[in-house]
XYZ file of C-alpha atoms in Angstrom:
584
model
C 93.869 119.229 3.848
C 90.806 117.626 5.588
C 91.165 116.581 9.274
C 90.926 112.916 8.724
C 93.557 112.941 5.882
C 95.862 115.011 8.237
C 95.267 112.499 10.985
C 96.226 109.488 8.754
C 99.326 111.235 7.149
C 100.512 112.205 10.594
C 100.468 108.535 11.728
C 103.471 106.975 9.901
C 103.981 108.571 6.481
C 107.309 109.780 5.289
C 106.183 113.146 4.562
C 105.085 113.703 8.174
C 107.176 111.424 10.428
C 105.781 110.554 13.835
C 107.047 111.835 16.937
C 108.243 109.357 19.520
C 105.954 108.377 22.215
C 105.492 110.933 24.959
C 106.482 113.801 22.449
C 102.816 114.939 22.485
C 103.276 116.484 25.676
C 106.710 118.307 24.716
C 104.776 119.521 21.517
C 101.915 121.014 23.861
C 104.355 122.822 26.064
C 106.261 124.049 23.156
C 103.925 125.344 20.625
C 100.387 125.199 21.964
C 98.710 127.069 24.706
C 96.250 125.057 26.547
C 93.267 125.985 28.795
C 92.134 123.077 30.901
C 89.188 122.649 33.185
C 89.720 123.361 36.845
C 89.445 119.739 37.847
C 91.991 118.760 35.033
C 92.815 115.197 34.303
C 96.407 114.148 33.610
C 97.435 113.697 29.925
C 97.632 110.146 28.428
C 100.317 108.638 26.023
C 99.762 105.942 23.499
C 101.303 103.301 25.751
C 99.010 104.144 28.645
C 95.890 103.363 26.478
C 93.972 100.090 26.930
C 95.199 97.304 24.416
C 92.092 97.474 22.172
C 92.734 101.373 21.550
C 96.464 100.829 21.051
C 95.475 98.118 18.444
C 93.208 100.571 16.765
C 95.966 103.164 16.339
C 98.220 100.569 14.835
C 95.480 99.816 12.222
C 95.297 103.404 11.328
C 99.322 103.835 11.200
C 99.387 106.064 14.297
C 102.573 105.695 16.233
C 101.823 108.435 18.817
C 98.843 110.569 19.935
C 98.278 113.987 18.630
C 98.128 116.966 21.324
C 94.339 117.054 21.358
C 94.126 113.334 21.622
C 96.497 113.089 24.632
C 94.423 115.794 26.385
C 91.001 114.904 25.409
C 90.994 111.192 25.744
C 90.889 110.979 29.745
C 87.757 113.161 29.590
C 85.991 111.038 27.272
C 87.245 107.770 28.817
C 85.969 108.858 32.332
C 82.525 109.901 30.793
C 82.667 113.648 31.462
C 80.907 115.931 29.365
C 83.399 118.252 27.566
C 83.723 121.134 24.892
C 86.988 120.535 22.887
C 88.475 123.500 20.856
C 91.086 122.653 18.576
C 92.021 123.843 15.079
C 90.976 121.803 11.888
C 93.280 118.936 11.158
C 94.595 118.567 14.650
C 93.178 115.018 15.356
C 89.775 115.600 16.831
C 88.108 112.836 15.125
C 90.346 110.291 16.351
C 89.890 111.813 19.945
C 86.184 110.832 19.902
C 86.469 107.609 18.067
C 89.127 105.886 19.957
C 87.291 106.044 23.348
C 84.331 104.249 21.914
C 86.347 100.881 21.565
C 85.783 99.702 25.092
C 82.539 101.345 25.587
C 80.498 99.809 22.575
C 79.175 96.333 23.041
C 79.833 94.436 19.512
C 77.228 91.821 20.679
C 74.519 94.322 21.062
C 72.997 95.262 17.590
C 71.727 98.721 18.484
C 72.818 102.228 17.938
C 74.997 103.045 20.942
C 77.061 105.920 19.822
C 75.590 108.960 17.669
C 78.036 111.419 15.904
C 76.259 114.260 14.328
C 78.074 116.247 11.660
C 77.099 119.087 9.292
C 77.715 117.608 5.942
C 77.367 114.393 4.071
C 81.044 114.600 2.901
C 82.184 114.643 6.639
C 79.817 111.894 7.423
C 81.303 109.524 4.843
C 84.813 110.615 5.937
C 84.307 109.883 9.631
C 82.550 106.428 8.612
C 85.634 105.368 6.771
C 87.935 106.358 9.440
C 85.725 104.432 12.017
C 85.844 101.205 9.737
C 89.690 101.378 9.838
C 89.905 101.850 13.583
C 87.236 99.293 14.323
C 88.342 96.594 11.870
C 88.069 93.137 13.303
C 86.165 94.233 16.472
C 82.602 93.439 15.470
C 81.538 97.076 15.889
C 79.986 98.291 12.719
C 79.514 102.060 11.614
C 76.897 103.325 9.502
C 76.658 106.769 7.877
C 73.199 108.528 7.327
C 72.681 111.562 5.422
C 70.369 113.444 2.975
C 70.424 113.614 -0.692
C 70.534 109.900 -1.553
C 68.026 106.962 -1.150
C 66.943 105.384 2.113
C 67.475 101.566 1.265
C 71.269 101.229 2.016
C 70.946 103.148 5.256
C 67.850 101.247 6.430
C 69.658 98.054 5.734
C 72.676 99.017 7.826
C 70.441 100.260 10.557
C 68.325 96.996 10.408
C 71.655 94.805 10.666
C 72.464 96.601 14.004
C 75.003 99.222 13.273
C 76.656 100.263 16.791
C 77.947 103.770 15.758
C 75.795 106.264 13.597
C 77.369 109.012 11.768
C 75.006 111.410 10.373
C 73.579 114.674 9.483
C 70.646 116.018 11.788
C 68.022 115.981 9.110
C 68.563 112.475 7.826
C 68.974 111.303 11.549
C 65.864 112.740 12.293
C 63.960 111.188 9.370
C 65.092 107.650 10.447
C 63.925 108.499 13.980
C 60.301 109.447 12.797
C 60.290 106.452 10.428
C 61.137 104.299 13.374
C 64.106 102.741 11.473
C 66.473 104.130 14.051
C 66.097 104.005 17.821
C 68.290 105.657 20.490
C 67.153 103.907 23.469
C 70.501 102.203 23.836
C 72.687 105.314 23.404
C 75.613 105.971 25.507
C 77.585 108.596 23.883
C 76.554 111.663 21.698
C 79.227 113.695 19.706
C 78.638 117.033 17.948
C 81.569 117.315 15.354
C 82.133 120.942 14.304
C 79.719 122.129 16.977
C 79.946 125.635 15.748
C 78.031 124.614 12.621
C 75.869 122.184 14.311
C 74.501 124.738 16.508
C 74.193 127.557 13.877
C 71.601 128.774 11.739
C 69.696 126.042 10.056
C 70.655 123.062 12.004
C 69.412 124.123 15.559
C 65.890 123.126 15.250
C 66.647 119.822 13.836
C 69.077 119.354 16.834
C 66.308 120.198 19.248
C 64.054 117.633 17.531
C 66.625 114.951 17.647
C 67.106 115.754 21.522
C 63.440 114.785 22.014
C 64.435 111.243 20.996
C 67.312 110.731 23.349
C 66.775 108.587 26.243
C 65.530 110.112 29.379
C 68.777 109.061 31.477
C 71.893 110.947 31.014
C 73.861 110.486 27.752
C 77.487 111.272 27.722
C 77.794 114.347 25.424
C 80.913 115.863 23.960
C 81.311 118.801 21.514
C 84.484 119.251 19.037
C 85.006 122.528 17.078
C 87.843 124.848 15.984
C 85.872 127.612 17.213
C 83.184 128.392 19.880
C 81.304 131.607 18.894
C 79.189 133.338 21.611
C 75.712 131.715 20.498
C 77.316 128.192 20.585
C 78.438 128.517 24.168
C 75.173 129.849 25.235
C 73.235 126.919 23.515
C 75.620 124.166 24.507
C 74.244 123.873 28.086
C 70.855 122.779 26.354
C 72.468 119.559 25.231
C 75.260 118.995 27.907
C 75.422 118.361 31.772
C 77.850 120.881 33.186
C 80.343 120.934 30.180
C 83.880 121.952 30.824
C 86.028 123.690 28.205
C 89.369 122.112 26.923
C 90.955 124.670 24.474
C 94.174 124.280 22.480
C 95.527 127.109 20.503
C 99.088 128.144 19.101
C 101.115 130.573 21.337
C 100.398 133.643 19.320
C 98.884 136.930 20.246
C 95.358 137.272 19.785
C 94.858 133.828 18.265
C 93.336 132.114 21.116
C 90.157 134.307 21.158
C 89.890 135.778 17.636
C 91.018 134.754 14.121
C 92.287 137.532 12.029
C 91.785 136.747 8.373
C 92.013 138.701 5.017
C 90.434 138.300 1.783
C 92.199 139.764 -1.290
C 89.945 140.998 -4.007
C 89.433 143.965 -6.370
C 87.791 146.948 -5.392
C 84.793 146.353 -7.621
C 84.204 142.949 -6.490
C 84.124 143.547 -2.813
C 80.375 143.651 -2.484
C 79.921 140.279 -4.208
C 82.788 138.618 -2.230
C 81.211 140.047 0.984
C 77.841 138.326 0.221
C 79.935 134.853 -0.553
C 81.522 135.206 2.642
C 78.364 135.766 4.449
C 76.820 132.635 2.818
C 80.019 130.316 3.526
C 80.817 131.724 7.098
C 77.225 131.644 7.882
C 77.546 134.060 11.024
C 74.722 134.315 13.801
C 75.479 138.042 13.687
C 77.934 140.404 12.394
C 79.191 144.114 12.154
C 80.340 145.311 8.686
C 82.621 148.239 9.030
C 82.851 150.981 6.427
C 85.095 153.961 6.516
C 82.663 156.423 4.726
C 78.949 156.935 5.114
C 78.439 156.544 1.450
C 79.797 152.983 1.668
C 77.701 152.254 4.594
C 74.569 152.898 2.660
C 75.592 151.172 -0.351
C 76.628 148.019 1.382
C 73.392 148.099 3.235
C 71.463 148.159 0.225
C 73.353 145.319 -1.336
C 72.715 143.125 1.671
C 69.112 144.101 1.692
C 68.790 143.342 -1.812
C 70.214 139.825 -1.417
C 67.598 139.292 1.354
C 69.654 139.684 4.394
C 68.353 141.121 7.717
C 70.644 144.191 7.652
C 70.336 147.742 8.723
C 72.740 150.715 8.498
C 74.015 153.157 11.293
C 75.550 156.310 10.573
C 75.841 159.918 11.562
C 73.379 160.863 8.573
C 70.581 159.075 10.219
C 67.873 161.091 12.240
C 67.665 160.501 15.893
C 64.518 158.406 15.731
C 66.020 156.261 12.980
C 69.062 155.566 15.097
C 66.830 154.607 18.229
C 64.893 152.257 15.924
C 67.997 150.508 14.806
C 69.536 150.371 18.259
C 66.135 148.896 19.473
C 66.418 145.993 16.962
C 69.948 145.432 18.152
C 68.982 145.361 21.807
C 66.218 142.782 20.878
C 68.387 140.604 18.835
C 66.239 141.238 15.829
C 68.925 142.350 13.643
C 71.509 139.976 12.075
C 73.780 142.456 10.308
C 74.664 145.911 11.212
C 76.528 148.125 8.675
C 78.457 151.119 10.402
C 81.166 153.501 10.549
C 83.529 153.452 13.621
C 81.988 156.706 14.881
C 78.403 155.205 14.802
C 79.239 151.809 16.311
C 81.151 152.910 19.456
C 79.516 151.879 22.538
C 77.235 149.342 20.684
C 77.258 145.598 21.863
C 75.560 143.260 19.639
C 74.594 139.962 21.298
C 76.008 136.609 19.838
C 78.543 138.625 17.728
C 80.564 136.023 15.965
C 82.213 137.899 13.157
C 83.390 141.259 12.247
C 83.902 142.279 8.549
C 86.061 145.149 7.503
C 84.818 146.165 4.056
C 87.880 148.183 3.984
C 90.990 148.635 6.541
C 90.679 151.606 9.062
C 92.479 154.688 8.451
C 94.359 154.448 11.845
C 95.943 151.519 13.767
C 93.995 151.869 16.869
C 90.740 151.676 14.854
C 91.410 148.059 13.842
C 91.697 147.120 17.487
C 88.480 148.787 18.231
C 86.815 146.962 15.462
C 88.275 143.635 16.160
C 87.318 143.982 20.023
C 83.606 143.854 18.976
C 83.794 139.985 18.731
C 85.626 137.342 20.797
C 84.431 138.706 23.954
C 84.276 136.954 27.514
C 86.610 134.365 26.291
C 84.410 133.342 23.282
C 85.767 132.698 19.987
C 85.406 135.181 17.123
C 86.388 135.918 13.614
C 87.465 139.076 11.876
C 87.788 139.230 7.975
C 89.131 142.160 6.092
C 88.505 142.665 2.579
C 91.552 144.405 0.876
C 93.080 145.432 -2.530
C 96.654 145.285 -3.176
C 97.424 148.674 -1.397
C 94.976 148.053 1.541
C 96.761 144.578 1.964
C 100.101 146.400 2.560
C 98.384 148.683 5.182
C 96.671 145.905 6.771
C 100.013 143.998 7.294
C 101.627 147.105 8.799
C 98.636 147.129 11.297
C 99.419 143.328 12.014
C 103.190 143.943 12.585
C 102.377 146.970 14.836
C 100.252 144.768 17.208
C 101.846 141.408 16.552
C 98.825 139.866 15.074
C 99.060 136.809 12.944
C 97.162 137.459 9.700
C 95.954 134.472 7.586
C 94.837 134.686 4.038
C 91.213 133.349 3.211
C 90.728 132.621 -0.311
C 87.624 134.476 -1.835
C 84.752 132.013 -2.017
C 83.748 131.017 -5.514
C 80.098 130.731 -6.752
C 80.621 126.947 -6.431
C 81.588 127.234 -2.844
C 78.552 129.250 -2.264
C 76.322 126.861 -4.176
C 77.750 123.960 -1.952
C 77.321 125.585 1.402
C 73.907 127.091 0.593
C 72.509 124.152 -1.129
C 73.265 121.918 2.117
C 71.781 124.748 4.232
C 68.635 124.860 2.118
C 68.280 120.970 1.906
C 68.110 121.074 5.626
C 65.499 123.581 5.562
C 63.347 121.695 2.858
C 63.742 118.516 4.653
C 62.574 119.991 8.024
C 59.467 121.471 6.311
C 58.587 118.192 4.403
C 58.549 116.314 7.787
C 55.822 118.729 9.063
C 53.503 118.023 6.149
C 50.398 116.063 6.903
C 49.014 113.422 4.629
C 46.615 115.688 2.779
C 49.478 118.215 2.219
C 51.800 115.592 0.901
C 49.045 114.669 -1.504
C 48.732 118.090 -2.758
C 52.505 118.593 -3.079
C 52.734 115.165 -5.076
C 50.545 116.762 -7.868
C 53.622 118.735 -8.866
C 56.135 115.972 -9.174
C 55.641 115.306 -12.887
C 56.079 118.846 -13.510
C 59.331 118.859 -11.557
C 60.673 116.026 -13.568
C 59.628 117.639 -16.653
C 61.455 120.837 -15.873
C 64.410 119.207 -14.782
C 64.669 116.882 -17.904
C 64.649 119.869 -20.487
C 67.701 119.570 -22.621
C 66.839 121.942 -25.458
C 67.991 125.123 -23.891
C 64.772 125.761 -22.077
C 64.587 127.358 -18.586
C 63.371 124.483 -16.580
C 66.238 124.292 -14.318
C 66.278 128.079 -13.710
C 62.416 128.088 -12.847
C 63.286 125.207 -10.147
C 66.361 127.377 -9.069
C 63.965 130.268 -8.743
C 61.544 128.549 -6.521
C 64.509 127.229 -4.298
C 65.959 130.892 -4.111
C 62.534 132.131 -2.884
C 62.499 129.347 -0.190
C 66.105 130.414 0.901
C 65.160 134.026 0.859
C 62.128 133.190 3.104
C 64.492 131.302 5.567
C 66.711 134.141 6.054
C 63.853 136.181 7.410
C 62.970 133.522 9.889
C 64.153 133.322 13.292
C 67.399 131.359 13.513
C 66.671 129.986 17.113
C 63.280 129.594 18.821
C 63.970 132.272 21.329
C 65.963 134.432 18.938
C 69.144 136.063 19.824
C 69.698 137.033 23.529
C 67.817 139.992 24.099
C 69.743 142.892 26.007
C 67.620 144.464 28.874
C 67.839 148.146 29.410
C 69.758 148.936 32.627
C 67.696 148.510 35.769
C 65.187 146.232 34.226
C 64.519 143.299 36.215
C 62.080 140.159 36.356
C 59.032 142.243 36.697
C 59.849 144.036 33.450
C 60.260 140.862 31.801
C 57.204 139.526 33.395
C 55.159 142.605 31.821
C 56.686 141.999 28.390
C 55.655 138.336 28.585
C 51.952 139.097 29.654
C 51.717 141.772 26.892
C 53.204 139.331 24.316
C 50.807 136.710 25.442
C 47.598 138.961 25.279
C 48.874 139.963 21.809
C 49.248 136.527 20.617
C 45.836 135.556 22.071
C 44.156 138.338 20.383
C 45.801 137.511 17.027
C 44.727 133.774 17.449
C 41.166 134.857 18.247
C 41.109 136.934 15.048
C 42.296 134.262 12.925
C 39.852 131.801 14.359
C 36.972 134.005 13.736
C 38.094 134.456 9.995
C 38.056 130.667 9.741
C 34.712 130.296 11.279
C 33.321 132.994 9.027
C 34.758 131.301 6.082
C 33.256 127.964 7.165
C 29.911 129.665 7.369
C 30.011 131.245 4.081
C 30.986 127.817 2.605
C 27.957 126.284 4.217
C 25.738 128.938 2.978
C 26.871 128.748 -0.521
C 27.333 125.078 -0.830
C 24.914 123.338 -3.188
C 22.188 121.304 -1.728
C 21.553 117.720 -2.672
C 19.015 117.017 -0.299
C 16.219 119.347 0.992
C 17.388 122.120 -1.374
C 13.844 123.406 -1.857
C 13.017 122.685 1.873
C 11.243 125.444 3.728
C 13.018 127.423 6.475
C 12.224 124.694 8.975
C 13.737 122.009 6.650
C 16.967 119.849 7.321
C 19.315 122.017 5.279
C 18.179 125.403 6.968
C 18.279 123.711 10.387
C 21.830 122.541 9.832
C 22.901 126.067 8.805
C 21.199 127.557 11.826
C 23.058 125.097 14.279
C 26.286 125.967 12.552
C 25.694 129.639 12.992
C 24.699 129.169 16.496
C 27.766 127.192 17.433
C 29.972 129.984 15.722
C 28.169 132.754 17.552
C 28.465 131.062 20.883
C 32.328 130.492 20.419
C 32.758 134.200 19.198
C 30.834 135.484 22.132
C 32.994 133.189 24.538
C 36.137 134.502 23.142
C 34.770 137.899 23.367
C 33.883 137.334 26.935
C 37.572 136.114 27.742
C 39.006 139.035 25.960
C 37.066 141.486 27.881
C 37.653 139.691 30.919
C 41.455 140.106 30.484
C 41.436 143.577 29.079
C 38.747 145.410 31.274
C 37.250 143.065 34.238
C 34.713 145.756 34.977
C 33.061 145.029 31.891
C 32.377 141.602 32.526
C 29.257 141.783 34.471
C 27.296 144.223 31.839
C 28.462 141.841 29.135
C 26.930 138.820 30.955
C 23.747 140.541 31.798
C 23.249 141.564 27.995
C 23.663 137.855 27.070
């Protein structure tokens, strides 16, 4: 059941009778463990809300507040930046929509609140819920998302919608087209923040951030989980954010989700790949019981284009050091390993642990699961089990009082939906970066695309287009997920001087590469000039106009190359600078 459906159903339906006013606090105490900020604000009940917010609850059929709403509303009403963690379907959407009523000015026809969501489906749902809550107030919401035309969205923006709910890519498109302005923005909300700051969305999020007003904008994040990389990146968008966490009172659940996925032994490799696509972890360890399975799973993941490597006792010392170095640099997304090989290894931003098969002893499960959910961050452990392995896993769960939840195996349709949405984000971002000439070049193939997509005689047109999209997807898997990559783990004892040396070295290497690339471009330009057909002065003597132009071009290219040569020599060996200058 989706979050919005759950909220509506728990308002006044017979199937889910609403609790009396004030029962939210009792429910919190009885079933939910709460972690509040140090300077916590008192909880609020429905009767204590302003009249406009109470009327909105009445329009939605809510007769009491849900726990997350009772706890989070005071922070949003006071304008404090906060990260709210609560399970899916707990009422988070109402928690950030209700406080907008007293803050949005219906007379001002401009975007005053922006809610960023990861999918078009969620954008439509949130807009629908907002229309119910804001009915009769004059506040107009608008949903903007990719995959559809622009006209309806542009009309809504032109009419002055005060609340914008959208996916980052399409929001950025409207910002670049100047059909949307954020100058009047008061509140920014990240819904499902774990996905909004995950692979694929982060670059667009940073681009949207460039269009925010220079003044402070009240920012909130809502999510069911906060993996380590999300906690690390949240500070880039928020001002001293506090954390409000709600979780059930069960062992291990607050920090780590323990899931299992039932599948047949011969399907485990494909199920694992589907889970990696749908879960979209920033980084993960895949544990196997045998070295043979470690090698096999690594080969499968590499075959699907993932940045994966293995670590087992069979590897040579030099190979193990190379893998560990990639881990320390944050250059490895997935590590496949046995228990022995993985002991003592700490992967940065580890959000998921996958158990390709349950461990042979109970303690190893805790060891494996303990690789994620560190330092209070959320994490997820997913075990792939057949019938017999499921029984063993349940024994482990009973032994440690762990709450296991079954996760249905993703289907090909599930993967196509999730991967398609992520790929659309990548394509939209690339298309925005094209200049006029590049867009003209791309447009040449539009008729071919329409022809391939229209084939209805059993041709391979659709598969050919799918092949191109898959190539784009494979390329995106190899690209850095975040501009700075995953956080690098420095060797013990290395301080700022070591980082400075690496930065200087990296800068010199980049300058050298840029210089070489520029020389190649200039050489190509000279070759084109020399071989280009002459229309005027073709038979001119050496002193003619054509020859003179070529000599000037060569002279300019030579001066630029010599200038770069002097710069490189000055950086690399200052003592050589004087002889070089004298020779020139």
